[in-house]
Amino acid sequence: MHLASRRCGSSVGSISKASTSTLLVSRGGASHNDFNQPNDPNGPGGLPRFAGFTSMMRLPYKAGDAAGLDACFLGIPMDWGTCNRPGTRFAPRNVRCESALLRPYNTSTGAAPFESLQVADIGDVAVNPYSLPKSVKAIEEFVATLGTCRPMSIGGDHTVTLPVLRALAKQHGKMALVHVDAHSDTESSMFGEEVAHGTTFYRACVEGLIEPTLSTQIGLRGGDYGPNDYDWTKEQGFHMVWATDCWHKSLSPLMAQIRERVGSSTPVYISFDIDGLDPSIAPATGTPEIGGLTTPQALEIIRGCRGLNVVGCDLVEVSPPYDNAGMTALTAANLLFEMLCVLPGVKYYKD
């Protein structure tokens, strides 16, 4: 394992299942190796936000090691499953860079995740840029090593979700899905390939990784190839929420319905494709579709998952080459923090 100099400062390096070395960095670069005490981002008395080691939210970095952690951020820099604009391989690095702006306390909800959970950045999965199958296998094998630590993945295109689900299903069984996306990603194949970013939830369904009758897809829109394109998805029992049904309204009532239907014990996975948001808000993505969700609606969706048994989550499809002033990556970083805030066991100062 090695660390390379990055545009945003020193960034975390790639890790593999075989990695044994661990580097711990906290407090703007000071050594910190007491994982018996809660870790938290660099406070106001540390280095300025533009300085120091670049990890997610400037958290401690544990190279490929989730021991002692309740949750972890991990990068999956893979975009060779996409069908249109590439570039999401650069997202983990850029999202981490923009996350330096975030603070540890959620003023709006009262969530204080770092007072109750042990969290760190464990680096990037060592994907193979010349092989999609080998990369998918590497992702699954790595996530399988995390034990009870809840993974919070920074993609990468939406293909990366499938191997994460495969690994988690071995531990939790079938999961309910909260899926924000402009597309359902339930194609049976793309260009003859069974695994791609548009087949993720078809494969997850037929492999028994998710329970479609407890799964909700929010923000669907865009053109299709015919009137029957979603027939299979509907037949499986997915709850499909179209973007047009979300216009000009709060999504809090929808999330209340999801919580009631799913319950508090069913394992839940949150997968947030940034193209679920309108491209005026998040333009840096591979397959943008107009008429999407707003950031307040995105916050309502994620915050509405509080009380669910969230076992993992991801934020995918950010493509930094198409970003303007880093705003898409900054939005992604904020949404990942919001996901951290709804994990089981997080301390709240507000009801």
Coordinates of C-alpha atoms in Angstrom, one line a residue:
M1 CA 0.0 0.0 0.0
H2 CA 1.3 3.4 -0.8
L3 CA 0.1 7.0 -0.6
A4 CA 0.3 9.2 -3.6
S5 CA 0.3 13.0 -3.8
R6 CA -3.1 14.3 -4.9
R7 CA -4.4 17.6 -6.2
C8 CA -6.4 18.0 -3.0
G9 CA -3.4 17.3 -0.8
S10 CA -2.3 13.9 0.3
S11 CA -5.3 11.5 -0.3
V12 CA -6.0 8.0 0.8
G13 CA -4.6 5.2 -1.3
S14 CA -6.0 2.0 -2.6
I15 CA -6.3 -1.1 -0.4
S16 CA -6.8 -4.7 -1.1
K17 CA -8.0 -7.7 0.9
A18 CA -4.4 -8.7 1.5
S19 CA -3.4 -5.3 3.0
T20 CA -2.0 -5.7 6.5
S21 CA -0.5 -2.2 7.1
T22 CA -2.6 0.4 8.9
L23 CA -2.0 4.2 8.8
L24 CA -3.9 6.3 11.3
V25 CA -4.3 10.0 10.7
S26 CA -6.5 12.4 12.6
R27 CA -6.7 15.9 13.9
G28 CA -5.3 17.4 10.7
G29 CA -2.3 15.0 10.5
A30 CA -1.6 14.3 14.1
S31 CA -1.1 10.6 15.0
H32 CA -4.2 9.1 16.5
N33 CA -4.5 5.4 17.2
D34 CA -6.9 5.1 20.2
F35 CA -9.8 3.4 18.6
N36 CA -11.3 2.8 22.0
Q37 CA -12.4 6.4 22.0
P38 CA -14.8 8.0 19.4
N39 CA -13.2 9.5 16.4
D40 CA -14.4 12.8 15.0
P41 CA -13.4 15.2 12.3
N42 CA -10.8 17.9 12.8
G43 CA -12.2 20.6 15.1
P44 CA -12.0 24.3 14.8
G45 CA -8.7 24.4 16.6
G46 CA -6.9 22.1 14.2
L47 CA -5.5 22.7 10.7
P48 CA -7.6 24.9 8.3
R49 CA -9.9 22.9 6.0
F50 CA -7.6 23.3 3.0
A51 CA -4.6 21.8 4.7
G52 CA -3.6 18.4 5.9
F53 CA -4.4 14.9 4.9
T54 CA -7.4 14.3 2.7
S55 CA -9.8 11.7 4.1
M56 CA -13.6 11.7 4.2
M57 CA -14.5 14.5 6.6
R58 CA -10.9 14.6 7.7
L59 CA -11.6 11.4 9.7
P60 CA -8.8 9.0 10.8
Y61 CA -7.6 6.7 8.1
K62 CA -7.4 3.0 8.6
A63 CA -6.0 1.3 5.5
G64 CA -8.4 -1.6 4.7
D65 CA -9.1 -2.2 8.4
A66 CA -12.6 -2.0 9.9
A67 CA -11.7 -3.5 13.2
G68 CA -13.3 -1.6 16.0
L69 CA -15.5 0.5 13.7
D70 CA -19.2 0.9 13.7
A71 CA -19.2 2.4 10.2
C72 CA -16.6 3.2 7.6
F73 CA -16.3 5.3 4.4
L74 CA -14.7 3.5 1.5
G75 CA -14.0 4.5 -2.0
I76 CA -14.8 2.4 -5.0
P77 CA -13.2 4.2 -8.0
M78 CA -14.7 2.2 -10.8
D79 CA -16.5 3.5 -13.9
W80 CA -16.0 0.8 -16.5
G81 CA -19.6 -0.4 -16.0
T82 CA -21.1 2.8 -17.4
C83 CA -22.8 3.2 -20.7
N84 CA -22.4 6.9 -21.3
R85 CA -20.1 9.6 -19.7
P86 CA -17.3 8.1 -17.7
G87 CA -15.3 9.8 -14.9
T88 CA -16.8 8.4 -11.7
R89 CA -13.5 6.7 -11.0
F90 CA -12.4 10.1 -9.8
A91 CA -15.3 10.7 -7.5
P92 CA -14.0 9.1 -4.2
R93 CA -11.0 11.5 -4.4
N94 CA -13.1 14.6 -5.2
V95 CA -15.9 13.8 -2.7
R96 CA -13.3 13.4 0.0
C97 CA -11.7 16.7 -0.9
E98 CA -15.0 18.6 -0.8
S99 CA -16.0 16.9 2.5
A100 CA -13.4 19.0 4.3
L101 CA -16.1 21.6 4.5
L102 CA -18.4 19.4 6.6
R103 CA -18.8 19.7 10.4
P104 CA -19.5 16.8 12.8
Y105 CA -22.8 18.0 14.3
N106 CA -26.1 18.1 12.2
T107 CA -27.7 21.3 13.3
S108 CA -31.0 20.6 11.5
T109 CA -31.6 17.2 12.9
G110 CA -29.6 17.2 16.1
A111 CA -27.6 14.1 15.1
A112 CA -24.2 13.8 16.6
P113 CA -22.8 10.6 14.9
F114 CA -19.3 10.9 16.2
E115 CA -20.4 11.0 19.8
S116 CA -21.9 7.5 19.5
L117 CA -20.3 5.7 16.6
Q118 CA -16.7 4.8 15.8
V119 CA -16.1 5.9 12.2
A120 CA -13.1 6.1 9.9
D121 CA -12.1 6.2 6.3
I122 CA -10.6 2.9 5.2
G123 CA -9.4 3.9 1.8
D124 CA -10.2 2.6 -1.7
V125 CA -10.9 -0.9 -3.0
A126 CA -8.1 -2.0 -5.3
V127 CA -10.2 -2.4 -8.4
N128 CA -8.8 -3.6 -11.7
P129 CA -9.1 -0.9 -14.5
Y130 CA -8.8 -3.6 -17.2
S131 CA -11.4 -6.0 -15.9
L132 CA -15.0 -5.4 -14.8
P133 CA -15.5 -9.0 -13.5
K134 CA -12.2 -8.9 -11.5
S135 CA -13.2 -5.5 -10.1
V136 CA -16.6 -6.7 -9.1
K137 CA -15.1 -9.7 -7.3
A138 CA -12.5 -7.5 -5.5
I139 CA -15.3 -5.3 -4.2
E140 CA -17.3 -8.2 -2.9
E141 CA -14.3 -9.8 -1.3
F142 CA -13.3 -6.6 0.4
V143 CA -16.7 -5.7 1.8
A144 CA -17.0 -9.3 3.1
T145 CA -14.0 -8.5 5.4
L146 CA -15.8 -5.7 7.2
G147 CA -17.7 -7.8 9.6
T148 CA -20.4 -5.8 11.5
C149 CA -19.0 -2.5 10.3
R150 CA -21.6 -0.7 8.1
P151 CA -20.0 0.3 4.8
M152 CA -20.7 3.7 3.3
S153 CA -19.4 3.5 -0.2
I154 CA -18.3 6.4 -2.5
G155 CA -18.7 5.3 -6.1
G156 CA -18.0 4.8 -8.8
D157 CA -20.7 3.9 -11.2
H158 CA -23.8 2.1 -10.1
T159 CA -22.3 -1.3 -10.9
V160 CA -20.4 -1.1 -7.6
T161 CA -23.6 -1.6 -5.6
L162 CA -24.1 -5.2 -6.8
P163 CA -21.0 -6.7 -5.2
V164 CA -21.6 -4.7 -2.0
L165 CA -25.1 -6.2 -1.8
R166 CA -23.7 -9.7 -2.5
A167 CA -21.4 -9.4 0.5
L168 CA -24.0 -7.9 2.8
A169 CA -26.6 -10.4 1.9
K170 CA -24.4 -13.2 3.2
Q171 CA -24.5 -11.6 6.6
H172 CA -28.0 -10.0 6.7
G173 CA -30.1 -12.0 4.1
K174 CA -32.5 -10.2 1.9
M175 CA -32.6 -6.5 2.3
A176 CA -35.1 -3.8 1.7
L177 CA -33.8 -1.1 -0.7
V178 CA -34.3 2.7 -0.6
H179 CA -33.0 3.6 -4.1
V180 CA -32.9 7.2 -5.3
D181 CA -32.2 7.4 -9.1
A182 CA -33.5 8.7 -12.4
H183 CA -33.3 5.1 -13.7
S184 CA -34.5 1.8 -12.2
D185 CA -31.3 0.0 -13.2
T186 CA -33.4 -3.2 -13.7
E187 CA -32.3 -4.1 -17.3
S188 CA -31.6 -7.8 -17.7
S189 CA -28.5 -7.0 -19.7
M190 CA -26.7 -4.2 -21.5
F191 CA -24.9 -4.8 -24.8
G192 CA -25.1 -8.5 -23.9
E193 CA -23.5 -8.1 -20.5
E194 CA -25.3 -9.2 -17.4
V195 CA -23.3 -6.9 -15.1
A196 CA -23.3 -3.2 -15.8
H197 CA -24.6 0.0 -14.1
G198 CA -28.0 -0.4 -15.6
T199 CA -28.5 -4.1 -14.5
T200 CA -27.6 -3.8 -10.8
F201 CA -31.1 -4.2 -9.3
Y202 CA -32.2 -6.8 -11.8
R203 CA -29.3 -8.9 -10.7
A204 CA -29.8 -8.1 -7.0
C205 CA -33.4 -9.2 -7.4
V206 CA -32.9 -12.4 -9.3
E207 CA -30.0 -13.3 -7.0
G208 CA -32.2 -12.9 -3.9
L209 CA -30.2 -10.1 -2.4
I210 CA -33.1 -7.7 -2.0
E211 CA -36.8 -8.0 -1.3
P212 CA -38.5 -6.0 -4.1
T213 CA -41.9 -5.8 -2.3
L214 CA -40.1 -3.8 0.5
S215 CA -38.0 -1.8 -1.9
T216 CA -38.7 1.7 -3.2
Q217 CA -37.2 3.5 -6.1
I218 CA -37.6 7.3 -6.0
G219 CA -37.1 10.0 -8.7
L220 CA -37.6 7.8 -11.8
R221 CA -37.9 9.7 -15.1
G222 CA -36.4 10.2 -18.6
G223 CA -37.2 8.6 -21.9
D224 CA -37.4 4.8 -22.5
Y225 CA -37.5 2.5 -25.5
G226 CA -41.1 1.5 -25.2
P227 CA -44.2 1.5 -23.0
N228 CA -43.3 -1.9 -21.5
D229 CA -39.8 -1.2 -20.3
Y230 CA -40.8 -1.2 -16.6
D231 CA -43.2 -4.2 -16.7
W232 CA -40.7 -6.6 -15.1
T233 CA -39.8 -4.2 -12.4
K234 CA -43.5 -3.7 -11.5
E235 CA -44.2 -7.4 -11.6
Q236 CA -41.5 -8.0 -9.0
G237 CA -43.3 -5.6 -6.6
F238 CA -40.9 -2.7 -6.5
H239 CA -42.6 0.5 -5.3
M240 CA -41.8 3.0 -8.1
V241 CA -42.1 6.7 -7.4
W242 CA -41.8 8.8 -10.5
A243 CA -40.1 12.2 -10.3
T244 CA -43.3 13.9 -11.7
D245 CA -45.1 12.6 -8.6
C246 CA -42.6 14.4 -6.4
W247 CA -42.8 17.8 -8.0
H248 CA -43.8 20.7 -5.7
K249 CA -44.3 18.6 -2.6
S250 CA -42.7 17.3 0.5
L251 CA -41.5 13.7 0.5
S252 CA -41.8 13.3 4.3
P253 CA -45.2 11.5 3.9
L254 CA -43.7 9.1 1.4
M255 CA -40.9 8.2 3.9
A256 CA -43.4 7.7 6.7
Q257 CA -45.1 5.1 4.5
I258 CA -41.8 3.4 3.8
R259 CA -40.9 3.2 7.5
E260 CA -44.3 1.7 8.2
R261 CA -44.0 -0.9 5.4
V262 CA -40.4 -1.9 6.1
G263 CA -40.4 -1.8 9.9
S264 CA -37.5 -1.3 12.3
S265 CA -35.9 -4.7 12.1
T266 CA -35.6 -5.4 8.4
P267 CA -32.1 -4.8 7.1
V268 CA -32.1 -1.8 4.7
Y269 CA -29.7 -0.6 2.1
I270 CA -29.7 3.0 0.8
S271 CA -28.4 3.5 -2.7
F272 CA -28.3 7.1 -3.9
D273 CA -27.5 7.8 -7.5
I274 CA -26.6 11.5 -7.8
D275 CA -28.6 11.6 -11.1
G276 CA -31.7 11.3 -9.0
L277 CA -31.2 15.0 -8.4
D278 CA -32.0 17.5 -11.1
P279 CA -29.0 18.3 -13.3
S280 CA -29.3 22.0 -12.5
I281 CA -28.2 20.9 -9.0
A282 CA -25.9 18.0 -9.8
P283 CA -24.7 18.2 -13.4
A284 CA -21.6 16.1 -13.0
T285 CA -23.0 12.6 -13.7
G286 CA -23.0 10.2 -16.6
T287 CA -26.6 10.1 -17.6
P288 CA -28.3 13.3 -16.5
E289 CA -32.1 13.6 -16.8
I290 CA -34.0 16.9 -16.4
G291 CA -37.0 17.2 -14.0
G292 CA -35.3 15.6 -11.0
L293 CA -35.4 15.9 -7.3
T294 CA -34.3 18.9 -5.3
T295 CA -31.7 18.8 -2.5
P296 CA -34.4 19.5 0.2
Q297 CA -36.3 16.4 -1.1
A298 CA -33.0 14.4 -1.0
L299 CA -32.6 15.4 2.6
E300 CA -36.2 14.4 3.4
I301 CA -35.6 11.0 1.9
I302 CA -32.4 10.3 3.8
R303 CA -33.6 11.8 7.1
G304 CA -36.8 9.8 6.6
C305 CA -34.7 6.6 6.9
R306 CA -34.0 7.3 10.6
G307 CA -35.5 4.4 12.6
L308 CA -34.8 1.9 9.8
N309 CA -32.2 -0.8 10.3
V310 CA -29.7 0.6 7.8
V311 CA -26.9 -1.9 7.2
G312 CA -25.1 -0.1 4.4
C313 CA -25.3 2.7 1.9
D314 CA -23.7 4.3 -1.1
L315 CA -23.5 7.5 -3.1
V316 CA -22.7 6.8 -6.8
E317 CA -22.4 8.2 -10.3
V318 CA -20.6 11.5 -9.5
S319 CA -18.4 12.3 -12.5
P320 CA -15.9 15.1 -11.5
P321 CA -14.7 15.9 -15.0
Y322 CA -18.2 17.4 -15.6
D323 CA -18.4 19.2 -12.3
N324 CA -18.6 23.0 -11.9
A325 CA -16.7 24.3 -8.9
G326 CA -17.0 20.9 -7.2
M327 CA -20.7 21.5 -6.4
T328 CA -21.8 18.0 -7.3
A329 CA -19.1 16.4 -5.2
L330 CA -19.9 18.8 -2.4
T331 CA -23.5 17.7 -2.6
A332 CA -22.5 14.1 -2.6
A333 CA -20.3 14.6 0.5
N334 CA -23.2 16.2 2.4
L335 CA -25.6 13.4 1.5
L336 CA -23.1 10.8 2.7
F337 CA -22.9 12.7 6.0
E338 CA -26.7 12.6 6.2
M339 CA -26.7 8.9 5.7
L340 CA -24.2 8.5 8.5
C341 CA -26.6 10.5 10.7
V342 CA -29.4 7.9 10.2
L343 CA -27.4 4.8 11.0
P344 CA -28.7 2.9 14.1
G345 CA -27.2 4.0 17.4
V346 CA -26.6 7.6 16.4
K347 CA -27.0 10.1 19.3
Y348 CA -29.6 12.8 18.7
Y349 CA -30.0 16.1 20.7
K350 CA -33.4 16.7 19.1
D351 CA -36.5 14.5 18.8

